[in-house]
Amino acid sequence: MGRKTMLTLTLLSMAVALTCMGLAETVLTFCIAQIVAAIALAIYEPISRALMSDVCPQPLRLKYFSWRYTATNVGWAIGPLMGIAAGAASTILFVIAGVVYAMFALALNMLHVPIHQSDDVSKAPASPPLLESLKAAIRDPRLAFFVSGGTLLIAVYGQWSATLAPYLTANVAEGMQIYAYLVSINGAAVLIGNPFAHRFVERAGALNGLVIGCMLFAFGEVGFLSAAGFWGLAVSMVVFTIGEILVVPCEYMLVDGIANDRSRGSYFGAHSFSTIGNFIGPTLGGAMLGAFGGPGMFLLFAGFAAISAILFAIGTRMPPPKAAAQQSSAGSPEAATGPYLRDAYRVA
């Protein structure tokens, strides 16, 4: 159907779902609207990343992935404050949000989206059938390692508040107040540190940036465990957040590096399965917290971060599937002997 058409449909679905949330008079109606919104968001995320890769030339992709992540965090910071100011049950906010999504859908549908493609792809036939492109993505062993590593990473940072909040409440004096400050520190560190992280990744490369981010995750988790008061927790949160702003764009760049222009949508779609980490993190983390306390939970997450770095490093060093390698070598003499993953070690 095309990326722009699918994004337009998902934005319209979000508009309808949010409006229904605001107008819902029963729990069942609200839950159905929430499910529709969640499905639309799950479809929107990988397609929007693929479209960004289509629009942006290769040297600029890291920059725009980083700014997209920054913009997302601005929304997360502003949205809850607006909700608190207007009241949690404010119908008008849901309706306004629905109208905004509908306006974005209309603007996107009217917008001409320039696509940057390589000469080989632009001369090739139209996009392959859906099942064929999905099979190609699933059969790529590099993507399997990236999905596994991404799942563990999202388990560490995707729902960190769901595990840190109960630990602080039960084990630290004035834990809830400290937790609120840590949330603000996380948001501020993302906004301040993202431009510097982008420049660092440009020099170090996507894989090196991701490995360093995983190490910072591990250090941050150990810091949460050993911190005795607010300042120790605050420093640990800054370290943890720096790891987050390194990992997120680097992970997108690594997935982009193993896909070509025609398969990018299916690769990002397959990679979105890693969001199951949003379930694994709170579930296993909460179980470890209940069984072994803070040491069990934080050391589990530190281990997840270390294993994830290993999985991404292995996936980066693996050769592409035979069919993809033959296709690449036919289009470019250097493809068969060049690096398996473009710009893995040095993005720009």
PDB file of C-alpha atoms in Angstrom, residues 134-316:
ATOM      1  CA  LEU A 134       8.871 -10.599   5.269  1.00  0.00           C
ATOM      2  CA  LYS A 135      10.474 -13.977   4.562  1.00  0.00           C
ATOM      3  CA  ALA A 136      13.676 -12.227   3.505  1.00  0.00           C
ATOM      4  CA  ALA A 137      13.733 -10.279   6.764  1.00  0.00           C
ATOM      5  CA  ILE A 138      13.008 -13.319   8.927  1.00  0.00           C
ATOM      6  CA  ARG A 139      15.678 -15.402   7.183  1.00  0.00           C
ATOM      7  CA  ASP A 140      18.381 -12.803   7.783  1.00  0.00           C
ATOM      8  CA  PRO A 141      20.341 -14.138  10.787  1.00  0.00           C
ATOM      9  CA  ARG A 142      21.717 -10.678  11.506  1.00  0.00           C
ATOM     10  CA  LEU A 143      18.200  -9.396  12.130  1.00  0.00           C
ATOM     11  CA  ALA A 144      17.529 -12.299  14.519  1.00  0.00           C
ATOM     12  CA  PHE A 145      20.481 -11.215  16.657  1.00  0.00           C
ATOM     13  CA  PHE A 146      19.366  -7.575  16.483  1.00  0.00           C
ATOM     14  CA  VAL A 147      15.805  -8.466  17.536  1.00  0.00           C
ATOM     15  CA  SER A 148      17.107 -10.561  20.445  1.00  0.00           C
ATOM     16  CA  GLY A 149      19.493  -7.829  21.556  1.00  0.00           C
ATOM     17  CA  GLY A 150      16.835  -5.155  21.131  1.00  0.00           C
ATOM     18  CA  THR A 151      14.388  -7.165  23.236  1.00  0.00           C
ATOM     19  CA  LEU A 152      16.845  -7.284  26.125  1.00  0.00           C
ATOM     20  CA  LEU A 153      17.634  -3.579  25.762  1.00  0.00           C
ATOM     21  CA  ILE A 154      13.972  -2.587  25.850  1.00  0.00           C
ATOM     22  CA  ALA A 155      13.549  -4.805  28.897  1.00  0.00           C
ATOM     23  CA  VAL A 156      16.214  -2.646  30.569  1.00  0.00           C
ATOM     24  CA  TYR A 157      15.087   0.857  29.586  1.00  0.00           C
ATOM     25  CA  GLY A 158      11.608   0.557  28.032  1.00  0.00           C
ATOM     26  CA  GLN A 159       9.677   0.373  31.325  1.00  0.00           C
ATOM     27  CA  TRP A 160      12.356   1.300  33.845  1.00  0.00           C
ATOM     28  CA  SER A 161       9.849   3.332  35.862  1.00  0.00           C
ATOM     29  CA  ALA A 162       7.695   0.246  36.489  1.00  0.00           C
ATOM     30  CA  THR A 163      10.515  -1.474  38.378  1.00  0.00           C
ATOM     31  CA  LEU A 164      12.422   1.462  39.884  1.00  0.00           C
ATOM     32  CA  ALA A 165       9.374   3.046  41.517  1.00  0.00           C
ATOM     33  CA  PRO A 166       8.426   0.085  43.762  1.00  0.00           C
ATOM     34  CA  TYR A 167      12.069  -0.447  44.729  1.00  0.00           C
ATOM     35  CA  LEU A 168      12.494   3.179  45.809  1.00  0.00           C
ATOM     36  CA  THR A 169       9.158   3.227  47.627  1.00  0.00           C
ATOM     37  CA  ALA A 170      10.018   0.143  49.660  1.00  0.00           C
ATOM     38  CA  ASN A 171      13.736   0.664  50.272  1.00  0.00           C
ATOM     39  CA  VAL A 172      14.588   4.387  50.230  1.00  0.00           C
ATOM     40  CA  ALA A 173      13.369   7.114  52.561  1.00  0.00           C
ATOM     41  CA  GLU A 174      11.034   9.500  50.716  1.00  0.00           C
ATOM     42  CA  GLY A 175      11.283   7.138  47.770  1.00  0.00           C
ATOM     43  CA  MET A 176       8.280   8.475  45.868  1.00  0.00           C
ATOM     44  CA  GLN A 177       9.552  12.060  45.978  1.00  0.00           C
ATOM     45  CA  ILE A 178      12.999  10.919  44.848  1.00  0.00           C
ATOM     46  CA  TYR A 179      11.392   8.897  42.059  1.00  0.00           C
ATOM     47  CA  ALA A 180       9.571  11.992  40.769  1.00  0.00           C
ATOM     48  CA  TYR A 181      12.864  13.893  40.690  1.00  0.00           C
ATOM     49  CA  LEU A 182      14.557  11.021  38.856  1.00  0.00           C
ATOM     50  CA  VAL A 183      11.876  11.076  36.146  1.00  0.00           C
ATOM     51  CA  SER A 184      12.549  14.775  35.607  1.00  0.00           C
ATOM     52  CA  ILE A 185      16.308  14.173  35.592  1.00  0.00           C
ATOM     53  CA  ASN A 186      15.830  11.487  32.943  1.00  0.00           C
ATOM     54  CA  GLY A 187      13.858  13.828  30.688  1.00  0.00           C
ATOM     55  CA  ALA A 188      16.261  16.728  31.148  1.00  0.00           C
ATOM     56  CA  ALA A 189      19.308  14.535  30.497  1.00  0.00           C
ATOM     57  CA  VAL A 190      17.759  13.273  27.245  1.00  0.00           C
ATOM     58  CA  LEU A 191      17.085  16.780  25.974  1.00  0.00           C
ATOM     59  CA  ILE A 192      20.497  18.146  26.982  1.00  0.00           C
ATOM     60  CA  GLY A 193      22.630  15.155  26.106  1.00  0.00           C
ATOM     61  CA  ASN A 194      21.137  14.059  22.794  1.00  0.00           C
ATOM     62  CA  PRO A 195      23.047  16.547  20.567  1.00  0.00           C
ATOM     63  CA  PHE A 196      26.346  15.536  22.194  1.00  0.00           C
ATOM     64  CA  ALA A 197      25.508  11.838  21.874  1.00  0.00           C
ATOM     65  CA  HIS A 198      24.762  12.338  18.182  1.00  0.00           C
ATOM     66  CA  ARG A 199      28.187  13.870  17.572  1.00  0.00           C
ATOM     67  CA  PHE A 200      29.873  11.107  19.552  1.00  0.00           C
ATOM     68  CA  VAL A 201      28.159   8.349  17.546  1.00  0.00           C
ATOM     69  CA  GLU A 202      29.130  10.067  14.289  1.00  0.00           C
ATOM     70  CA  ARG A 203      32.779   9.721  15.297  1.00  0.00           C
ATOM     71  CA  ALA A 204      32.670   6.344  17.061  1.00  0.00           C
ATOM     72  CA  GLY A 205      30.202   4.481  14.836  1.00  0.00           C
ATOM     73  CA  ALA A 206      26.816   2.900  15.526  1.00  0.00           C
ATOM     74  CA  LEU A 207      28.056  -0.406  16.975  1.00  0.00           C
ATOM     75  CA  ASN A 208      30.638   1.220  19.236  1.00  0.00           C
ATOM     76  CA  GLY A 209      28.040   3.722  20.419  1.00  0.00           C
ATOM     77  CA  LEU A 210      25.589   0.928  21.203  1.00  0.00           C
ATOM     78  CA  VAL A 211      28.167  -1.134  23.102  1.00  0.00           C
ATOM     79  CA  ILE A 212      29.162   1.887  25.177  1.00  0.00           C
ATOM     80  CA  GLY A 213      25.481   2.588  25.826  1.00  0.00           C
ATOM     81  CA  CYS A 214      25.014  -0.975  27.067  1.00  0.00           C
ATOM     82  CA  MET A 215      27.976  -0.554  29.402  1.00  0.00           C
ATOM     83  CA  LEU A 216      26.453   2.651  30.774  1.00  0.00           C
ATOM     84  CA  PHE A 217      23.169   0.799  31.333  1.00  0.00           C
ATOM     85  CA  ALA A 218      25.052  -1.798  33.381  1.00  0.00           C
ATOM     86  CA  PHE A 219      26.894   0.875  35.381  1.00  0.00           C
ATOM     87  CA  GLY A 220      23.637   2.727  35.992  1.00  0.00           C
ATOM     88  CA  GLU A 221      21.894  -0.404  37.270  1.00  0.00           C
ATOM     89  CA  VAL A 222      24.778  -1.164  39.634  1.00  0.00           C
ATOM     90  CA  GLY A 223      24.666   2.486  40.714  1.00  0.00           C
ATOM     91  CA  PHE A 224      20.963   2.221  41.594  1.00  0.00           C
ATOM     92  CA  LEU A 225      21.768  -0.817  43.701  1.00  0.00           C
ATOM     93  CA  SER A 226      24.674   0.748  45.592  1.00  0.00           C
ATOM     94  CA  ALA A 227      23.319   4.318  45.956  1.00  0.00           C
ATOM     95  CA  ALA A 228      22.606   5.340  49.535  1.00  0.00           C
ATOM     96  CA  GLY A 229      20.667   8.549  48.916  1.00  0.00           C
ATOM     97  CA  PHE A 230      19.314  11.030  46.422  1.00  0.00           C
ATOM     98  CA  TRP A 231      22.598  12.186  44.907  1.00  0.00           C
ATOM     99  CA  GLY A 232      23.846   8.682  44.256  1.00  0.00           C
ATOM    100  CA  LEU A 233      20.555   7.812  42.580  1.00  0.00           C
ATOM    101  CA  ALA A 234      20.637  11.036  40.568  1.00  0.00           C
ATOM    102  CA  VAL A 235      24.136  10.333  39.243  1.00  0.00           C
ATOM    103  CA  SER A 236      23.136   6.774  38.403  1.00  0.00           C
ATOM    104  CA  MET A 237      20.087   8.072  36.512  1.00  0.00           C
ATOM    105  CA  VAL A 238      22.268  10.429  34.471  1.00  0.00           C
ATOM    106  CA  VAL A 239      24.606   7.536  33.582  1.00  0.00           C
ATOM    107  CA  PHE A 240      21.611   5.341  32.714  1.00  0.00           C
ATOM    108  CA  THR A 241      20.062   8.085  30.551  1.00  0.00           C
ATOM    109  CA  ILE A 242      23.290   8.675  28.621  1.00  0.00           C
ATOM    110  CA  GLY A 243      23.247   4.983  27.797  1.00  0.00           C
ATOM    111  CA  GLU A 244      19.662   5.371  26.610  1.00  0.00           C
ATOM    112  CA  ILE A 245      20.371   8.277  24.258  1.00  0.00           C
ATOM    113  CA  LEU A 246      23.282   6.330  22.782  1.00  0.00           C
ATOM    114  CA  VAL A 247      21.453   3.038  22.341  1.00  0.00           C
ATOM    115  CA  VAL A 248      18.191   4.190  20.747  1.00  0.00           C
ATOM    116  CA  PRO A 249      19.504   5.871  17.557  1.00  0.00           C
ATOM    117  CA  CYS A 250      22.389   3.395  17.230  1.00  0.00           C
ATOM    118  CA  GLU A 251      19.985   0.461  17.245  1.00  0.00           C
ATOM    119  CA  TYR A 252      17.921   2.053  14.472  1.00  0.00           C
ATOM    120  CA  MET A 253      21.064   2.731  12.464  1.00  0.00           C
ATOM    121  CA  LEU A 254      22.237  -0.875  12.764  1.00  0.00           C
ATOM    122  CA  VAL A 255      18.899  -2.194  11.515  1.00  0.00           C
ATOM    123  CA  ASP A 256      18.933   0.357   8.704  1.00  0.00           C
ATOM    124  CA  GLY A 257      22.448  -0.787   7.806  1.00  0.00           C
ATOM    125  CA  ILE A 258      21.398  -4.361   6.979  1.00  0.00           C
ATOM    126  CA  ALA A 259      18.342  -3.373   4.913  1.00  0.00           C
ATOM    127  CA  ASN A 260      18.116  -1.995   1.402  1.00  0.00           C
ATOM    128  CA  ASP A 261      15.583   0.534   0.160  1.00  0.00           C
ATOM    129  CA  ARG A 262      13.006  -2.074  -0.830  1.00  0.00           C
ATOM    130  CA  SER A 263      13.239  -4.266   2.286  1.00  0.00           C
ATOM    131  CA  ARG A 264      13.571  -1.516   4.896  1.00  0.00           C
ATOM    132  CA  GLY A 265       9.899  -1.536   5.875  1.00  0.00           C
ATOM    133  CA  SER A 266       9.833  -5.287   6.494  1.00  0.00           C
ATOM    134  CA  TYR A 267      13.134  -5.152   8.418  1.00  0.00           C
ATOM    135  CA  PHE A 268      11.932  -2.404  10.737  1.00  0.00           C
ATOM    136  CA  GLY A 269       8.607  -4.206  11.058  1.00  0.00           C
ATOM    137  CA  ALA A 270      10.311  -7.448  12.057  1.00  0.00           C
ATOM    138  CA  HIS A 271      12.587  -5.555  14.443  1.00  0.00           C
ATOM    139  CA  SER A 272       9.530  -4.076  16.175  1.00  0.00           C
ATOM    140  CA  PHE A 273       8.981  -7.526  17.713  1.00  0.00           C
ATOM    141  CA  SER A 274      11.692  -6.481  20.162  1.00  0.00           C
ATOM    142  CA  THR A 275       9.082  -4.327  21.919  1.00  0.00           C
ATOM    143  CA  ILE A 276       8.096  -7.512  23.748  1.00  0.00           C
ATOM    144  CA  GLY A 277      10.861  -6.329  26.075  1.00  0.00           C
ATOM    145  CA  ASN A 278       8.312  -3.845  27.466  1.00  0.00           C
ATOM    146  CA  PHE A 279       6.559  -6.912  28.882  1.00  0.00           C
ATOM    147  CA  ILE A 280       9.656  -8.903  29.824  1.00  0.00           C
ATOM    148  CA  GLY A 281      11.297  -6.085  31.794  1.00  0.00           C
ATOM    149  CA  PRO A 282       8.545  -5.390  34.350  1.00  0.00           C
ATOM    150  CA  THR A 283       7.563  -9.070  34.576  1.00  0.00           C
ATOM    151  CA  LEU A 284      11.000 -10.568  35.216  1.00  0.00           C
ATOM    152  CA  GLY A 285      12.257  -7.481  37.035  1.00  0.00           C
ATOM    153  CA  GLY A 286       9.258  -7.485  39.360  1.00  0.00           C
ATOM    154  CA  ALA A 287       9.661 -11.210  39.978  1.00  0.00           C
ATOM    155  CA  MET A 288      13.346 -10.795  40.825  1.00  0.00           C
ATOM    156  CA  LEU A 289      12.552  -7.817  43.065  1.00  0.00           C
ATOM    157  CA  GLY A 290       9.991  -9.863  44.958  1.00  0.00           C
ATOM    158  CA  ALA A 291      12.214 -12.940  45.257  1.00  0.00           C
ATOM    159  CA  PHE A 292      15.702 -11.472  45.762  1.00  0.00           C
ATOM    160  CA  GLY A 293      15.178  -7.763  46.372  1.00  0.00           C
ATOM    161  CA  GLY A 294      17.060  -4.956  44.657  1.00  0.00           C
ATOM    162  CA  PRO A 295      20.287  -6.925  44.020  1.00  0.00           C
ATOM    163  CA  GLY A 296      18.455  -9.577  42.017  1.00  0.00           C
ATOM    164  CA  MET A 297      16.554  -7.076  39.876  1.00  0.00           C
ATOM    165  CA  PHE A 298      19.360  -4.627  39.136  1.00  0.00           C
ATOM    166  CA  LEU A 299      21.936  -7.341  38.436  1.00  0.00           C
ATOM    167  CA  LEU A 300      19.447  -9.028  36.083  1.00  0.00           C
ATOM    168  CA  PHE A 301      19.093  -5.812  34.076  1.00  0.00           C
ATOM    169  CA  ALA A 302      22.850  -5.258  34.076  1.00  0.00           C
ATOM    170  CA  GLY A 303      23.271  -8.782  32.688  1.00  0.00           C
ATOM    171  CA  PHE A 304      20.628  -8.083  30.018  1.00  0.00           C
ATOM    172  CA  ALA A 305      22.593  -5.017  28.896  1.00  0.00           C
ATOM    173  CA  ALA A 306      25.853  -6.973  28.663  1.00  0.00           C
ATOM    174  CA  ILE A 307      24.279  -9.854  26.729  1.00  0.00           C
ATOM    175  CA  SER A 308      22.581  -7.394  24.365  1.00  0.00           C
ATOM    176  CA  ALA A 309      25.923  -5.802  23.471  1.00  0.00           C
ATOM    177  CA  ILE A 310      27.306  -9.252  22.646  1.00  0.00           C
ATOM    178  CA  LEU A 311      24.302 -10.114  20.464  1.00  0.00           C
ATOM    179  CA  PHE A 312      24.569  -6.900  18.456  1.00  0.00           C
ATOM    180  CA  ALA A 313      28.321  -7.374  18.013  1.00  0.00           C
ATOM    181  CA  ILE A 314      27.789 -10.933  16.726  1.00  0.00           C
ATOM    182  CA  GLY A 315      24.999  -9.842  14.386  1.00  0.00           C
ATOM    183  CA  THR A 316      27.100  -7.021  12.981  1.00  0.00           C
TER     184      THR A 316
END
